CSV table of C-alpha atoms in Angstrom, one decimal:
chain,number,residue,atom,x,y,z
A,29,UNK,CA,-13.3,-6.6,13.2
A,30,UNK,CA,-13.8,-3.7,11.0
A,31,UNK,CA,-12.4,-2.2,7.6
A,32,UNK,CA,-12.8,0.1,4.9
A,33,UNK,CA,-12.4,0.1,1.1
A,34,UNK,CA,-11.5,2.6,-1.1
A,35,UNK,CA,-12.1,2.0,-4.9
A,36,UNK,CA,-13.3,3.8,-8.2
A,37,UNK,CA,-16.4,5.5,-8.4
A,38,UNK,CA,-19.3,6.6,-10.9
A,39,UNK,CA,-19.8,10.7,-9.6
A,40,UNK,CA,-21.9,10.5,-6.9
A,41,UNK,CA,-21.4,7.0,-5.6
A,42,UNK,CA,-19.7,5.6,-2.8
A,43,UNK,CA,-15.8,5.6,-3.2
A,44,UNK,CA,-15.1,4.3,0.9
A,45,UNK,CA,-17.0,1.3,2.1
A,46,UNK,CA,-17.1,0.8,5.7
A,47,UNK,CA,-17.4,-3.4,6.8
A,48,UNK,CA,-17.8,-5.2,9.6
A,49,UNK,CA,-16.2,-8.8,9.5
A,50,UNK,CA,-18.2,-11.3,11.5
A,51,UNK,CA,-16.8,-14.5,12.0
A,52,UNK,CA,-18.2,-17.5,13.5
A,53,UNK,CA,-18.2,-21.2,14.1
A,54,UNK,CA,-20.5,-21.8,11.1
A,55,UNK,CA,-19.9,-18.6,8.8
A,56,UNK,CA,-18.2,-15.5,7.8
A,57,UNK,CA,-19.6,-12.7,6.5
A,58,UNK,CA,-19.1,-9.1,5.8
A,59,UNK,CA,-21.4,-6.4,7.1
A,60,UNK,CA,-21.9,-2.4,5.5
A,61,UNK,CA,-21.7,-0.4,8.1
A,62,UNK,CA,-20.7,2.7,6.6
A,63,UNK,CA,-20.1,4.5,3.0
A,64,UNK,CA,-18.7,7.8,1.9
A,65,UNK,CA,-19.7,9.6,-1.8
A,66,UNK,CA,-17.7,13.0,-0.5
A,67,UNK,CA,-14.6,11.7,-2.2
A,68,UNK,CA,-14.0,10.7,-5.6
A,69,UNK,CA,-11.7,7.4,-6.7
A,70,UNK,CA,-10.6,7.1,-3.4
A,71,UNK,CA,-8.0,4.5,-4.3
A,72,UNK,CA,-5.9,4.4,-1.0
A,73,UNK,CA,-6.6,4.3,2.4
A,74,UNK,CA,-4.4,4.8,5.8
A,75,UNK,CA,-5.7,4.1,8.7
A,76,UNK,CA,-3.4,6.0,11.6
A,77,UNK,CA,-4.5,4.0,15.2
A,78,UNK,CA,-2.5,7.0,17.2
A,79,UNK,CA,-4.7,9.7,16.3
A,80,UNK,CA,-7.9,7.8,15.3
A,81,UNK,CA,-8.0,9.0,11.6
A,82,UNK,CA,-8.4,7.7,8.1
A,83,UNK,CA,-6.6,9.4,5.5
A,84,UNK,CA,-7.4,8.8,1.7
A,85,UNK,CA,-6.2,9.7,-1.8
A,86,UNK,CA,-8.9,11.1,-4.4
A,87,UNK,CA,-6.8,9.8,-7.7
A,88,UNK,CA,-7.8,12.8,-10.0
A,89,UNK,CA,-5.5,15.1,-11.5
A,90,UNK,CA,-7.8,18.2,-11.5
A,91,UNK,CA,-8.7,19.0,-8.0
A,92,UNK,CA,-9.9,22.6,-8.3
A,93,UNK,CA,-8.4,23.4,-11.3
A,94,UNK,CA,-4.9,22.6,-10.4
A,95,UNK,CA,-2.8,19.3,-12.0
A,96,UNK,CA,-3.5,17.8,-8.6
A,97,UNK,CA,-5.7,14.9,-7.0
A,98,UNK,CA,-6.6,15.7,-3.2
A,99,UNK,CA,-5.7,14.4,0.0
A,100,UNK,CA,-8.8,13.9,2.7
A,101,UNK,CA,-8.6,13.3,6.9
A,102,UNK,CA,-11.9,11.5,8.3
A,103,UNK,CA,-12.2,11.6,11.6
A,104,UNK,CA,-13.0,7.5,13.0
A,105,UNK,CA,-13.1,8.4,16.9
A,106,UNK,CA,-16.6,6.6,16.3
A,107,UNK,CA,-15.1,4.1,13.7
A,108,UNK,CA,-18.3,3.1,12.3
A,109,UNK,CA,-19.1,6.7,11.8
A,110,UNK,CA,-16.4,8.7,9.0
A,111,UNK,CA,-16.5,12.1,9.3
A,112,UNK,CA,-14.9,14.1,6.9
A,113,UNK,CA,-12.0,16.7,8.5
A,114,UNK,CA,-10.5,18.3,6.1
A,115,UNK,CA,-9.6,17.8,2.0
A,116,UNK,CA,-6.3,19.4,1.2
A,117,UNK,CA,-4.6,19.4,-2.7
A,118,UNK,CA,-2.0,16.3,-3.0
A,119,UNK,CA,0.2,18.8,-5.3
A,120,UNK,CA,0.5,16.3,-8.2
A,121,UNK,CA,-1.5,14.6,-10.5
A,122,UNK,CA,-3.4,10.9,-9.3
A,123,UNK,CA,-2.2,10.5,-6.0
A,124,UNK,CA,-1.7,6.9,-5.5
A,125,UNK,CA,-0.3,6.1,-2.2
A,126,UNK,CA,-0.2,7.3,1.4
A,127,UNK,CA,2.6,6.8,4.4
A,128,UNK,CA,3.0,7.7,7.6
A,129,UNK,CA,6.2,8.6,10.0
A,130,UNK,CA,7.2,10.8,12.7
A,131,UNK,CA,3.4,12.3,12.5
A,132,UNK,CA,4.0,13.0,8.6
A,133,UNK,CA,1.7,12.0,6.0
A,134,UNK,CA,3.5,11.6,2.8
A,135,UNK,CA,1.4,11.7,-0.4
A,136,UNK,CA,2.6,9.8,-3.8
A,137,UNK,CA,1.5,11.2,-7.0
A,138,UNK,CA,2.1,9.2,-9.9
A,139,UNK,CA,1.3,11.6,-12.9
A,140,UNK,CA,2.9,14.1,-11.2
A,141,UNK,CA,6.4,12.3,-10.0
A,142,UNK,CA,6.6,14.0,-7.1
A,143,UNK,CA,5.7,13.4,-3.2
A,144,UNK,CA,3.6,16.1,-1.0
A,145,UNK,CA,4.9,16.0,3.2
A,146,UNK,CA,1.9,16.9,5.0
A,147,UNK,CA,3.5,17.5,8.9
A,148,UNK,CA,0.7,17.2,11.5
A,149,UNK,CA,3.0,18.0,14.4
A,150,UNK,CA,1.4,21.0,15.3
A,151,UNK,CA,-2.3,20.2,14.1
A,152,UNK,CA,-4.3,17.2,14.2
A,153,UNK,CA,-6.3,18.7,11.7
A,154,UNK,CA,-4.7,18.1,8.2
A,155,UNK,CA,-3.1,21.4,6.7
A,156,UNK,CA,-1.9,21.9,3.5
A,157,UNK,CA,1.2,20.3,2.2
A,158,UNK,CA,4.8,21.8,3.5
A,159,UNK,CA,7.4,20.2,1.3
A,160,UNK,CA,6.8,18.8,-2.5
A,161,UNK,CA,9.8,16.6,-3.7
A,162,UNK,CA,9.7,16.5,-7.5
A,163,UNK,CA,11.4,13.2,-9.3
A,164,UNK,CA,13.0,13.5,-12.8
A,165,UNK,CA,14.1,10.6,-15.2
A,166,UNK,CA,12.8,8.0,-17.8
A,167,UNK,CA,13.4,4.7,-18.9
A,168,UNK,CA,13.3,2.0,-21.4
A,169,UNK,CA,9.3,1.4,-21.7
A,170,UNK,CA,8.2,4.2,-23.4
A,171,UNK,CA,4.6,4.1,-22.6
A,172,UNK,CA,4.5,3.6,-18.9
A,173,UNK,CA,8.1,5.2,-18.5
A,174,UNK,CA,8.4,8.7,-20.1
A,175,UNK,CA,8.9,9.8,-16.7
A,176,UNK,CA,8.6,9.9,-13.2
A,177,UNK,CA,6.2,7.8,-11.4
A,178,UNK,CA,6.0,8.0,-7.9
A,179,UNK,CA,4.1,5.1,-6.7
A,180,UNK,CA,4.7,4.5,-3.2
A,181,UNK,CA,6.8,5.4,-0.2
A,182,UNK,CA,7.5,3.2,2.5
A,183,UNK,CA,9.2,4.3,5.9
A,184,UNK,CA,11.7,1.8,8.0
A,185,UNK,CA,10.7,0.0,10.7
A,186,UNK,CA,12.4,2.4,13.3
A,187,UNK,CA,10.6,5.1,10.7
A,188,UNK,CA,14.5,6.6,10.9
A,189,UNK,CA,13.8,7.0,7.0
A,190,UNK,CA,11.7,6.2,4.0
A,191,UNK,CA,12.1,4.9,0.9
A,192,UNK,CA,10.4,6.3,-2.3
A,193,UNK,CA,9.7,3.6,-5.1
A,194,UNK,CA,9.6,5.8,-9.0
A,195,UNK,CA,8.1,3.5,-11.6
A,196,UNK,CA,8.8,5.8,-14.0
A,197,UNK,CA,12.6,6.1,-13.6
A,198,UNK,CA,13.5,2.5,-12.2
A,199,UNK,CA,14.7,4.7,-9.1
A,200,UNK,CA,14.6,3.5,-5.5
A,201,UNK,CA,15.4,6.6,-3.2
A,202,UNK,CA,16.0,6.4,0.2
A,203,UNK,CA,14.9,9.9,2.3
A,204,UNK,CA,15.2,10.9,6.3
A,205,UNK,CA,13.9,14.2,7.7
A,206,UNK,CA,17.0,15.9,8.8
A,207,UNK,CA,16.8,17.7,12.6
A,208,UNK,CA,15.3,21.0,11.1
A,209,UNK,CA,12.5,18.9,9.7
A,210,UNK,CA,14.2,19.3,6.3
A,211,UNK,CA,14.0,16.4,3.6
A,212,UNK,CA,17.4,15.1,2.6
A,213,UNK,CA,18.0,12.3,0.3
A,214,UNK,CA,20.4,9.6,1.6
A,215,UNK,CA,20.6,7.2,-1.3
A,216,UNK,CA,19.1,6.5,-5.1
A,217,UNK,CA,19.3,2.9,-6.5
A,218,UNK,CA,18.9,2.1,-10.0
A,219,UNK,CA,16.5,-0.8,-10.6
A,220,UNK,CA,17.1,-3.3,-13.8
A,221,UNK,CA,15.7,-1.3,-16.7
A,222,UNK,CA,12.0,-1.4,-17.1
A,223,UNK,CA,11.1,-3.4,-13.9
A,224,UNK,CA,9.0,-0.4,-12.7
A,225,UNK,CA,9.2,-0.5,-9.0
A,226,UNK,CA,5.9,0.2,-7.5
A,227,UNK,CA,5.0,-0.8,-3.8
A,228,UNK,CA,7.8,-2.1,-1.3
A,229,UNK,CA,7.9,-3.8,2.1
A,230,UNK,CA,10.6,-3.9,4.9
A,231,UNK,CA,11.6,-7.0,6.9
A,232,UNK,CA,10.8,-7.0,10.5
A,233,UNK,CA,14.8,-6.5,11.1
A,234,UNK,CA,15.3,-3.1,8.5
A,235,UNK,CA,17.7,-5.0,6.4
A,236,UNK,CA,16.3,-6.1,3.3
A,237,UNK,CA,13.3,-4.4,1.4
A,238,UNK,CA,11.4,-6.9,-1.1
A,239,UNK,CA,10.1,-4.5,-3.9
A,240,UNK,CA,7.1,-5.2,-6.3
A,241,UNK,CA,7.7,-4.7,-9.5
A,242,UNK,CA,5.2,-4.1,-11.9
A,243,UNK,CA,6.6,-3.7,-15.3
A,244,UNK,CA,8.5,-7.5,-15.8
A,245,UNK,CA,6.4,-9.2,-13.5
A,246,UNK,CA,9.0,-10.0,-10.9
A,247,UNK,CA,10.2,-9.4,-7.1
A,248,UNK,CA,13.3,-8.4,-5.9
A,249,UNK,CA,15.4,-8.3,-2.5
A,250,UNK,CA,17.1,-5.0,-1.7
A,251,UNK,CA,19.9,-5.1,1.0
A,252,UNK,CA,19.2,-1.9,3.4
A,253,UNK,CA,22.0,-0.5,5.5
A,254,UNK,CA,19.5,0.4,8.5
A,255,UNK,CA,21.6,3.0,9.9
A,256,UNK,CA,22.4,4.9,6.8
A,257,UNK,CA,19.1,4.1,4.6
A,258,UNK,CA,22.0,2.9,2.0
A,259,UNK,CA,20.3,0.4,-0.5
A,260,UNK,CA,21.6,-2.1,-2.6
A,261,UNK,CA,20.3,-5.0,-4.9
A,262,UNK,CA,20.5,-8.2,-3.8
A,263,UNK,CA,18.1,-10.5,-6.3
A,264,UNK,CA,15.3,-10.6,-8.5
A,265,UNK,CA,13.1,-13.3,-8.6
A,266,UNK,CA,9.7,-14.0,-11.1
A,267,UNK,CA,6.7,-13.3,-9.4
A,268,UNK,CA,4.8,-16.4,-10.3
A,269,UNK,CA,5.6,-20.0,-10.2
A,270,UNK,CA,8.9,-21.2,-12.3
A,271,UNK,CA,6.3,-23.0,-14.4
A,272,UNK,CA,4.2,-20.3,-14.7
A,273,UNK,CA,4.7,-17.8,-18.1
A,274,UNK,CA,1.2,-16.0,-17.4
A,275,UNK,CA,1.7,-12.1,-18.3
A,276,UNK,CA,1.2,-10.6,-15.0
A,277,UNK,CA,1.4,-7.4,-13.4
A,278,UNK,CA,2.9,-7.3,-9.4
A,279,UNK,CA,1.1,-4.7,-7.3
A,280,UNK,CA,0.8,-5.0,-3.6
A,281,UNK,CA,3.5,-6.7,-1.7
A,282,UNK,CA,3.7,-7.5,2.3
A,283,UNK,CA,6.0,-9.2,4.8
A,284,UNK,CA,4.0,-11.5,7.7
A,285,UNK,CA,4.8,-9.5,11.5
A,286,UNK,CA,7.4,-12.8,12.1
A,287,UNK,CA,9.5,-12.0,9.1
A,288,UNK,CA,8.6,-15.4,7.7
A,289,UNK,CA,6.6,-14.9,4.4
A,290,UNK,CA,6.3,-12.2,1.9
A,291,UNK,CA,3.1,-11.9,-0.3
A,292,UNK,CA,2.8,-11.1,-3.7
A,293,UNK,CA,-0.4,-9.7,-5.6
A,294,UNK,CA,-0.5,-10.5,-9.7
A,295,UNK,CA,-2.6,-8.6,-11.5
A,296,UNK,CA,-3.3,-10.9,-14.7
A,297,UNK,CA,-2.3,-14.5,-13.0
A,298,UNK,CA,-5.0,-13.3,-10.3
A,299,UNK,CA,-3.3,-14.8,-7.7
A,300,UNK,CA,-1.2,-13.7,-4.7
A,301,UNK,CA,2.2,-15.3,-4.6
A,302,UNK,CA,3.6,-16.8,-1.3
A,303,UNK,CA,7.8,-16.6,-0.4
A,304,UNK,CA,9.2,-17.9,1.9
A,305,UNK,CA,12.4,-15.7,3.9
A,306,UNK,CA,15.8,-17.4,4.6
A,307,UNK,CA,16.4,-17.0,8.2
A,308,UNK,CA,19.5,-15.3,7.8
A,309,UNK,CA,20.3,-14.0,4.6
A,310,UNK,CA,15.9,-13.1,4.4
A,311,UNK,CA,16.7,-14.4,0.7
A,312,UNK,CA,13.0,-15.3,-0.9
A,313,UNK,CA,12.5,-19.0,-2.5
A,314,UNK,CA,9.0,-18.9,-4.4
A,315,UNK,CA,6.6,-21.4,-1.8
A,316,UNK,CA,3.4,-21.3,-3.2
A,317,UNK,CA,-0.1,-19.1,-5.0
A,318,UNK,CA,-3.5,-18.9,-4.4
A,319,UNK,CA,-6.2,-17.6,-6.6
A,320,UNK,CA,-7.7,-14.2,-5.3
A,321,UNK,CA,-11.2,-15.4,-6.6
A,322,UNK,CA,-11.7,-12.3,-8.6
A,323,UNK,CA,-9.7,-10.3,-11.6
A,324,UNK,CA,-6.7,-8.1,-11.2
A,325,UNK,CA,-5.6,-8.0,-7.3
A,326,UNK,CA,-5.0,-4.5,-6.7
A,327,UNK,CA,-4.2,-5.0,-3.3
A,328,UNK,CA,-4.9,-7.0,-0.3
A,329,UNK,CA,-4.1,-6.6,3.1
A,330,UNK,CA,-3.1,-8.9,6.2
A,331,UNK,CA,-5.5,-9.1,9.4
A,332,UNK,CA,-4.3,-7.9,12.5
A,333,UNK,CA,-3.9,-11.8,13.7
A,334,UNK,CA,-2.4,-12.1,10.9
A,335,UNK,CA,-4.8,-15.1,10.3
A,336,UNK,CA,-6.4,-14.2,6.9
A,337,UNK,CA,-6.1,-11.9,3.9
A,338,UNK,CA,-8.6,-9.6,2.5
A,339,UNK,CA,-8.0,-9.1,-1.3
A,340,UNK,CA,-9.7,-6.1,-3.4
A,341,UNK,CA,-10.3,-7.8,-7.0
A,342,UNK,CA,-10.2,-4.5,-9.0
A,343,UNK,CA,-12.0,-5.6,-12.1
A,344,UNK,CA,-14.7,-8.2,-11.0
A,345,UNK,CA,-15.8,-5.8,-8.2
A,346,UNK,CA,-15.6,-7.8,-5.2
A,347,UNK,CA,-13.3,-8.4,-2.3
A,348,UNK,CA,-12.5,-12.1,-1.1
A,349,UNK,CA,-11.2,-13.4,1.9
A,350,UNK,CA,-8.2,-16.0,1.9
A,351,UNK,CA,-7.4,-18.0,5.4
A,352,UNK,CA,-3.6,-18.1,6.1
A,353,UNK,CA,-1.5,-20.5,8.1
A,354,UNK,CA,0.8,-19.1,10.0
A,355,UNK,CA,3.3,-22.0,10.2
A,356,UNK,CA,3.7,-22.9,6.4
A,357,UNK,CA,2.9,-19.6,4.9
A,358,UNK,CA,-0.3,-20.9,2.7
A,359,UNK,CA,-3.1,-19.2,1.5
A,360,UNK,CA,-6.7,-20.8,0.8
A,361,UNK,CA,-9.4,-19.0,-1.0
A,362,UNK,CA,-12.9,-19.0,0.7
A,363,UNK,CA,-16.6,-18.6,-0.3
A,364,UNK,CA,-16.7,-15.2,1.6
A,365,UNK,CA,-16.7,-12.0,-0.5
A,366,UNK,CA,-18.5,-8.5,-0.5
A,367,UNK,CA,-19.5,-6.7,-3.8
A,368,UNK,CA,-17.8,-3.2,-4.1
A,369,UNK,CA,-17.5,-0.7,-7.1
A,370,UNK,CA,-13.8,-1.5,-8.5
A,371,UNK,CA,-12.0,-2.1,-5.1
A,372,UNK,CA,-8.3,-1.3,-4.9
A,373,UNK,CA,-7.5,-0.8,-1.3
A,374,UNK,CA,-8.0,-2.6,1.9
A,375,UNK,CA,-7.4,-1.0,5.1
A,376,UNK,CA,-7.9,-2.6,8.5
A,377,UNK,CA,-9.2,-0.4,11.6
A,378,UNK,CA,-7.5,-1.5,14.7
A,379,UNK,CA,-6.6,0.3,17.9
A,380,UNK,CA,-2.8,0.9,18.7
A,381,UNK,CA,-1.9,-1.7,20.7
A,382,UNK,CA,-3.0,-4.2,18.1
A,383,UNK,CA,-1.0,-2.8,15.5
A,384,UNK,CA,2.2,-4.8,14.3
């Protein structure tokens, strides 16, 4: 099983860690296969099984001069191999997030508060952006929320549309590409003031969106009207434990491929929180946390048999795996980690048929 890892780097270091995950009856281990120093702070990865391609952020904010990070294509045809394609501008200062839909790749750029549409429809090879959406608005946190923050956008499940999560403005705002290729907006949803929405993650079904919120260290449910990308609030929950008053920070949130559990990274409590989903309602009820191992869980994804979690422990510089259980939800932390330079993004490499 293979995956890569983006993360912060000194110049001239690796910023993408190729690994090989080798699992046996008496250990598991992870394996360097490949690294990449072309790329500075590559702090997001996208791994697009279709077309065989890894796409990755470079979080700066002055790519060639301009208020901009970049965007960069490798080519994984020989997936322990990266080749670099092509390095286009993100058009906004520390891009943070990457999504695809409809053979779009939609960049996030925090500092800038806008998002860059990068159509590939007519060119495997990536060109430069088509469309930039600029954000505007504030709110109640003055140091974190002086203005738009796009941190993340996050497409449907029938990718009919995607939803854009501003930290900076408390905004959730659904988007569709209209039949000229055109961005619309459909919908924007005010969050509670200074909850800072940051990364999202769509039930199996469409209908309800669970929303990481980094600013008061809580989760919420958003109701989603499938058809029309309408949203509205449903509940907010704390993050952690109700016994549990640790300051923490939410980043990376994700929803099991049954629609059963949703998991919760805390940056601070240094855990990842488990939910469980009502069956019909897909309400959340806090079930349990596991430590991560490490300092300040940027992020952490789910294997593609959805049988363990591999966690990127920002500031202790290590990645940790956690087995899962697939029928109660739990987490457990093993003894099998990997030193890396400030990880903050996990990406598994799988082939398309794999994928959930």
């Amino acid at each position: 099983m293979l995956l890569y890892v983006g993360g912060y780097n000194p110049s001239g270091t690796p910023s993408i860690q190729g690994l090989k995950l080798i699992q046996s009856a008496n250990q598991t281990e992870f394996k360097p296969i490949a690294t990449d120093n072309q790329l500075d702070n590559a702090s997001y990865l996208l791994y697009v099984a279709s077309i065989k391609q890894l796409f990755a952020v470079s979080e700066i904010n002055n790519a060639d001069g301009a208020n901009s990070g970049w965007v960069a294509q490798y080519d994984l045809t020989q997936p322990q191999q990266p080749k670099l394609v092509a390095r286009q501008l993100s058009q906004g200062g520390n891009p943070c997030h990457l999504a695809w839909l409809n053979q779009h790749l939609i960049c996030s750029n925090y500092s800038g508060g806008n998002f860059a549409d990068f159509n590939t429809k007519h060119s495997v090879e990536l060109l430069p952006a088509q469309t930039c959406i600029q954000h505007s608005g504030s709110s109640v946190i003055s140091d974190r929320q002086s203005q738009a923050h796009v941190h993340s956008v996050t497409a449907s499940p029938d990718n009919a549309f995607f939803v854009v999560a501003d930290l900076g403005a408390d905004k959730l705002v659904s988007y569709r590409f209209s039949q000229t290729g055109a961005i619309e907006q459909v919908f924007s949803l005010t969050m509670p003031a200074g909850s800072g929405p940051r990364h999202c993650a769509f039930h199996p079904n469409g209908k309800s969106l669970y929303v990481a919120n980094e600013l008061n260290n809580t989760i919420s449910q958003v109701q989603v009207n499938p058809t029309t990308g309408e949203l509205a609030l449903c509940a907010t929950l704390p993050a952690l434990a109700p016994n549990n008053s640790n300051h923490s920070y939410p980043a990376e949130v994700l929803v099991d491929q049954q629609g059963k559990f949703v998991y919760l990274s805390n940056r601070g409590d240094d855990s990842i929180s488990c939910f469980t989903i009502a069956p019909n309602s897909q309400a959340l009820s806090f079930r349990s946390s596991c430590s991560t191992g490490g300092q300040f869980p940027r992020h952490f994804a789910l294997s593609p048999n959805q049988d363990f979690i591999v966690v990127a422990n920002q500031q202790s510089d290590n990645i940790r795996l956690l087995n899962r259980d697939r029928h109660s939800g739990a987490l457990t932390l093993t003894e099998t980690l990997f030193a890396v330079n400030a990880p903050s993004c996990v990406c598994f490499i799988t082939n398309e048929s794999s994928l959930p």
